[in-house]
XYZ file of C-alpha atoms in Angstrom:
335
model
C 69.894 112.118 54.115
C 72.938 113.314 52.230
C 73.141 116.349 50.002
C 73.529 114.054 46.982
C 69.961 112.828 47.471
C 68.459 116.115 48.625
C 67.616 117.407 45.178
C 64.854 119.432 43.562
C 62.496 117.530 41.271
C 61.281 119.744 38.403
C 57.473 119.455 37.960
C 57.967 118.516 34.316
C 59.643 115.242 35.322
C 56.530 113.771 36.933
C 54.881 111.205 34.623
C 51.281 112.392 34.539
C 49.819 109.562 32.460
C 50.597 105.922 31.618
C 53.134 105.370 28.833
C 50.386 103.700 26.790
C 48.651 107.093 26.646
C 51.867 108.460 25.158
C 51.724 105.833 22.415
C 54.252 103.463 23.985
C 54.000 99.870 25.215
C 54.653 99.439 28.917
C 58.108 97.991 28.384
C 59.264 100.924 26.247
C 59.906 103.155 29.266
C 63.525 104.028 29.878
C 65.754 101.940 32.137
C 68.892 103.348 33.741
C 71.412 100.787 34.975
C 73.768 101.410 37.905
C 76.671 99.030 38.539
C 78.826 100.143 41.436
C 81.519 102.614 40.418
C 80.697 102.444 36.701
C 78.895 105.333 35.052
C 75.148 104.671 34.704
C 74.082 103.331 31.313
C 70.810 104.018 29.544
C 68.436 101.509 27.972
C 64.775 100.690 27.548
C 62.973 98.279 29.862
C 62.549 95.824 26.994
C 66.369 95.426 27.066
C 66.172 93.780 30.512
C 66.796 90.160 29.359
C 70.153 91.176 27.906
C 71.163 93.064 31.031
C 70.830 90.008 33.277
C 72.486 86.598 33.053
C 71.075 83.074 32.829
C 70.770 81.808 36.370
C 69.705 85.168 37.772
C 66.353 85.371 39.572
C 63.830 88.204 39.550
C 61.468 88.230 42.533
C 58.156 90.013 41.915
C 55.264 91.165 44.080
C 51.984 89.528 43.006
C 49.764 91.842 45.071
C 46.916 93.334 43.030
C 45.798 96.930 43.470
C 42.424 97.762 45.007
C 40.307 100.720 43.845
C 41.082 102.062 47.316
C 39.856 105.680 47.092
C 36.238 106.590 47.811
C 35.190 110.159 47.075
C 32.653 112.060 49.124
C 31.481 115.603 48.402
C 34.380 117.353 50.108
C 36.589 114.536 51.339
C 38.179 111.418 49.957
C 38.805 108.291 52.019
C 41.854 106.218 51.093
C 41.584 102.659 52.423
C 45.089 101.470 53.257
C 45.460 98.289 55.272
C 43.179 95.774 56.935
C 44.326 95.019 60.471
C 44.202 91.647 62.242
C 41.173 92.806 64.263
C 39.205 93.608 61.083
C 39.495 97.391 61.337
C 41.074 99.303 58.465
C 43.680 102.008 58.416
C 42.325 104.876 56.352
C 43.561 108.311 55.367
C 41.153 111.235 55.140
C 41.945 113.753 52.424
C 40.334 117.028 51.390
C 39.278 117.046 47.736
C 40.818 119.767 45.563
C 40.361 120.737 41.953
C 43.022 118.325 40.670
C 43.139 115.711 43.380
C 43.299 115.814 47.157
C 45.427 117.010 50.034
C 45.856 115.866 53.659
C 42.897 116.574 55.943
C 43.626 116.905 59.630
C 40.034 116.836 60.875
C 37.933 114.023 62.278
C 37.127 112.884 65.810
C 37.187 109.446 67.443
C 33.709 107.958 67.223
C 32.685 110.187 64.297
C 30.532 108.590 61.600
C 31.092 109.523 57.950
C 28.257 108.896 55.470
C 29.658 107.083 52.455
C 28.266 106.487 48.959
C 25.938 103.492 48.672
C 24.315 104.126 52.056
C 27.395 102.906 53.905
C 28.929 104.511 56.982
C 32.502 104.680 58.172
C 33.210 105.001 61.912
C 36.501 106.542 62.988
C 37.770 104.488 65.925
C 40.955 106.366 66.767
C 44.118 107.770 65.312
C 46.853 105.279 64.442
C 49.322 107.953 63.296
C 48.917 111.701 62.732
C 47.853 110.803 59.176
C 45.980 107.498 59.526
C 42.782 106.492 61.340
C 41.637 103.091 62.522
C 38.143 102.799 61.117
C 35.252 100.396 60.582
C 33.017 100.294 57.499
C 29.603 98.670 57.995
C 30.095 96.593 54.826
C 32.699 94.194 53.435
C 35.425 96.619 52.372
C 36.872 94.885 49.325
C 33.407 94.208 47.863
C 32.432 97.802 48.634
C 35.519 99.196 46.918
C 34.845 97.168 43.786
C 31.566 99.099 43.419
C 32.330 102.538 44.861
C 36.118 102.869 44.764
C 38.570 104.289 42.238
C 42.366 103.928 42.161
C 44.238 106.311 44.423
C 45.536 109.228 42.359
C 47.725 112.132 43.388
C 47.728 115.575 41.787
C 50.625 114.912 39.403
C 48.314 112.494 37.520
C 45.832 114.756 35.825
C 42.818 112.460 35.455
C 41.459 109.094 36.533
C 42.609 105.903 34.816
C 40.879 102.519 35.037
C 42.055 100.028 37.636
C 43.715 97.985 34.876
C 46.263 100.793 34.463
C 47.294 100.174 38.072
C 47.830 96.397 37.814
C 51.047 94.631 36.950
C 51.191 91.504 34.820
C 51.893 89.544 38.033
C 48.863 90.828 39.999
C 46.847 87.892 41.328
C 46.267 88.530 45.053
C 44.109 91.628 45.787
C 45.198 93.764 48.706
C 47.376 96.768 47.840
C 46.186 100.321 48.324
C 48.704 101.567 45.781
C 50.272 99.722 42.851
C 53.604 97.952 43.423
C 54.731 99.983 40.446
C 58.281 98.757 39.801
C 56.870 95.732 37.956
C 54.449 97.764 35.840
C 56.734 97.756 32.743
C 56.803 93.941 32.578
C 54.723 92.494 29.749
C 53.834 88.902 28.908
C 56.251 89.066 25.985
C 59.068 90.345 28.181
C 58.467 87.667 30.811
C 58.636 85.054 28.053
C 61.940 86.478 26.842
C 63.378 86.447 30.361
C 62.397 82.842 30.978
C 63.674 81.795 27.556
C 67.077 83.261 28.481
C 67.192 81.196 31.662
C 66.293 83.971 34.081
C 63.933 82.809 36.790
C 60.898 84.639 38.129
C 59.406 83.953 41.566
C 56.639 85.688 43.545
C 56.196 87.106 47.007
C 53.125 88.958 48.252
C 53.267 92.274 50.080
C 50.167 94.443 50.254
C 51.193 98.083 50.080
C 49.609 100.750 52.237
C 49.000 104.339 51.225
C 52.044 106.464 50.588
C 52.491 109.943 51.912
C 52.785 112.036 48.804
C 53.155 115.339 50.636
C 55.407 114.371 53.537
C 57.507 111.258 53.390
C 57.162 109.004 56.401
C 58.779 105.665 57.197
C 56.624 102.751 56.004
C 54.395 101.188 58.620
C 53.709 97.481 59.133
C 52.424 95.695 56.012
C 51.128 92.164 55.358
C 53.489 89.884 53.431
C 54.182 86.298 52.462
C 57.351 84.680 51.145
C 56.314 81.205 49.934
C 58.557 78.179 50.438
C 59.077 77.776 46.686
C 60.399 81.328 46.380
C 62.628 80.991 49.438
C 64.107 77.831 47.928
C 64.779 79.527 44.566
C 66.405 82.545 46.230
C 68.761 80.310 48.188
C 69.614 78.129 45.179
C 70.312 81.209 43.056
C 72.699 82.622 45.644
C 74.447 79.269 46.109
C 74.975 79.009 42.350
C 76.403 82.516 42.053
C 73.358 84.126 40.443
C 71.876 87.484 41.331
C 68.638 87.917 43.249
C 66.970 90.974 41.736
C 63.967 92.406 43.564
C 61.315 94.007 41.356
C 60.440 96.819 43.719
C 61.127 98.040 47.203
C 58.214 95.956 48.519
C 60.038 92.806 47.416
C 63.215 93.932 49.167
C 61.239 94.500 52.336
C 59.642 91.046 52.223
C 62.836 89.135 51.385
C 64.945 90.970 53.939
C 62.289 90.269 56.571
C 62.501 86.572 55.749
C 66.318 86.440 55.553
C 68.581 85.246 58.304
C 71.920 86.793 59.217
C 73.611 84.579 56.604
C 71.278 85.800 53.851
C 69.349 82.540 53.577
C 65.628 83.110 53.110
C 62.997 81.003 54.861
C 59.292 80.728 54.097
C 57.614 83.441 56.130
C 54.380 85.357 56.427
C 52.723 87.886 58.693
C 53.353 91.578 59.232
C 56.640 93.312 58.627
C 57.848 96.571 60.089
C 61.364 95.984 58.747
C 62.974 99.102 57.301
C 66.071 98.708 55.133
C 68.673 101.360 55.841
C 72.356 101.717 54.944
C 73.159 100.782 58.533
C 71.017 97.604 58.435
C 72.129 96.716 54.887
C 70.727 93.900 52.760
C 71.450 90.183 53.107
C 69.428 88.348 50.456
C 69.022 90.875 47.643
C 71.805 91.667 45.175
C 69.888 93.825 42.721
C 66.805 96.015 42.486
C 64.432 97.194 39.776
C 62.697 100.345 40.951
C 61.263 103.651 39.860
C 62.654 107.098 40.582
C 61.887 108.295 44.098
C 61.096 111.652 45.658
C 63.895 113.736 47.188
C 64.591 112.829 50.826
C 62.188 109.872 50.729
C 62.753 106.861 52.973
C 62.966 104.672 49.862
C 66.278 106.358 49.069
C 67.736 104.910 52.259
C 66.904 101.421 50.983
C 68.446 102.209 47.594
C 71.560 103.522 49.317
C 71.853 100.217 51.198
C 72.009 98.373 47.858
C 73.819 100.788 45.540
C 76.007 102.768 47.935
C 75.701 106.471 48.525
C 78.097 107.681 45.839
C 76.657 105.472 43.105
C 73.095 106.445 43.943
C 73.916 110.133 43.974
C 75.601 109.753 40.587
C 72.575 107.908 39.181
C 70.064 110.516 40.339
C 72.205 113.327 38.945
C 72.184 111.471 35.632
C 68.426 110.811 35.763
C 67.738 114.506 36.275
C 70.169 115.486 33.526
C 68.613 113.030 31.064
C 65.028 113.959 31.929
C 63.864 110.621 33.328
C 60.229 110.559 34.453
C 59.296 109.990 38.107
C 56.392 108.194 39.825
C 54.282 105.113 39.022
C 53.904 105.751 35.292
C 57.502 106.871 34.812
C 60.897 105.403 33.946
C 62.859 102.764 35.831
C 66.217 102.087 37.439
C 68.101 98.782 37.695
C 70.673 98.678 40.488
C 73.171 95.802 40.475
C 75.645 95.296 43.296
C-alpha cells in the first residue's frame, strides 16, 4: 500500500446514521467523480444520469441483506456465509457499550445457547476470525425472527433492516449491505433508463467485513446471468462504459471475464481478488463508497483509477469532508 492511500481518517468523517435521518433523500449524498488525470469534480448522487452517456451500462448487485447479527448476553454472533456442506461461517464478537469487538475465544465442539432455544455448535476455525458452525434450525428463517442488521461502533444505534437494503435487493443472502447502490432510488433509476443508460444485475452475497483489521476477502457466492453477460459484451463492443455499482460487482464480473474482457454467464464461488497487478478486463468504471485506510478495497480501486488519481481523490475527499462507510458519500471512478 502506498503512502498516498495510508491516511488517517478523522472520526468525524464516519457517517453514523442514514442520510434520511439527516433529512436527506438517499440520492442527495455527495458524489465525487474521478476521471484519470483530471482534478476530481464534486456533485450529488442525483446528478448521476448527466455524468454518464447513453449506451453506458450500470451493473448492480441484487443481493438482499440478512439481519445477520444475533446478540447473546455477552457475545454477538455474525452469520456470514453458508457453505456448500450446509455449515455457516460465523464471527464471534464480544458485546461492548456501543457495539462489539472481536472475540478470540471458543473451542471446536463448543455449543453456544442462542435466543429462541436454539444452539450453535462450533465445528472448527476457518480463519483466525471465522468459525465453521452449525445452527440446529434453518438459519435464514431463524435470522428473520432473532437477527438484527450487523452494526459497527461508528453507527450509534440500530436501524431497521430496510435501511440496509438497496432498491435492487431481491435475492436474500448478504451478511452486510452491498452499500454502493444504496443511494439509488426508483426515481433515479427511471431517469437513468430514460437517458438510455442500461442497468443489469449480478448476484454476489457478501460476507462479514473486518472492521478492526482489514483482511483480503474470502470466497463468496456469485452469479452472473447470461442476460447480463450479453449486455456487458454488447456495451463494450459499442464503445459504452461498463460501470460496476460496488466492489462486489467488480469481483463478480472480473471472475466471469476472459482474458479478452468478454464476460460469460457464470456462477459458483469466487476467490478472485482484483489488484493493480491483476488489473481489470471487463469493467471501465466504478461507483463505490469511501474506504478505510490500507484496506484491500483500495487495491481494487487502484486497478481501475490508477495510483496517482486515487491518491488525489482521497486527498480531496478528506479536504472536502466526505463521509465514509455504508451511510456515507460516494465516488464514481471512470477510466
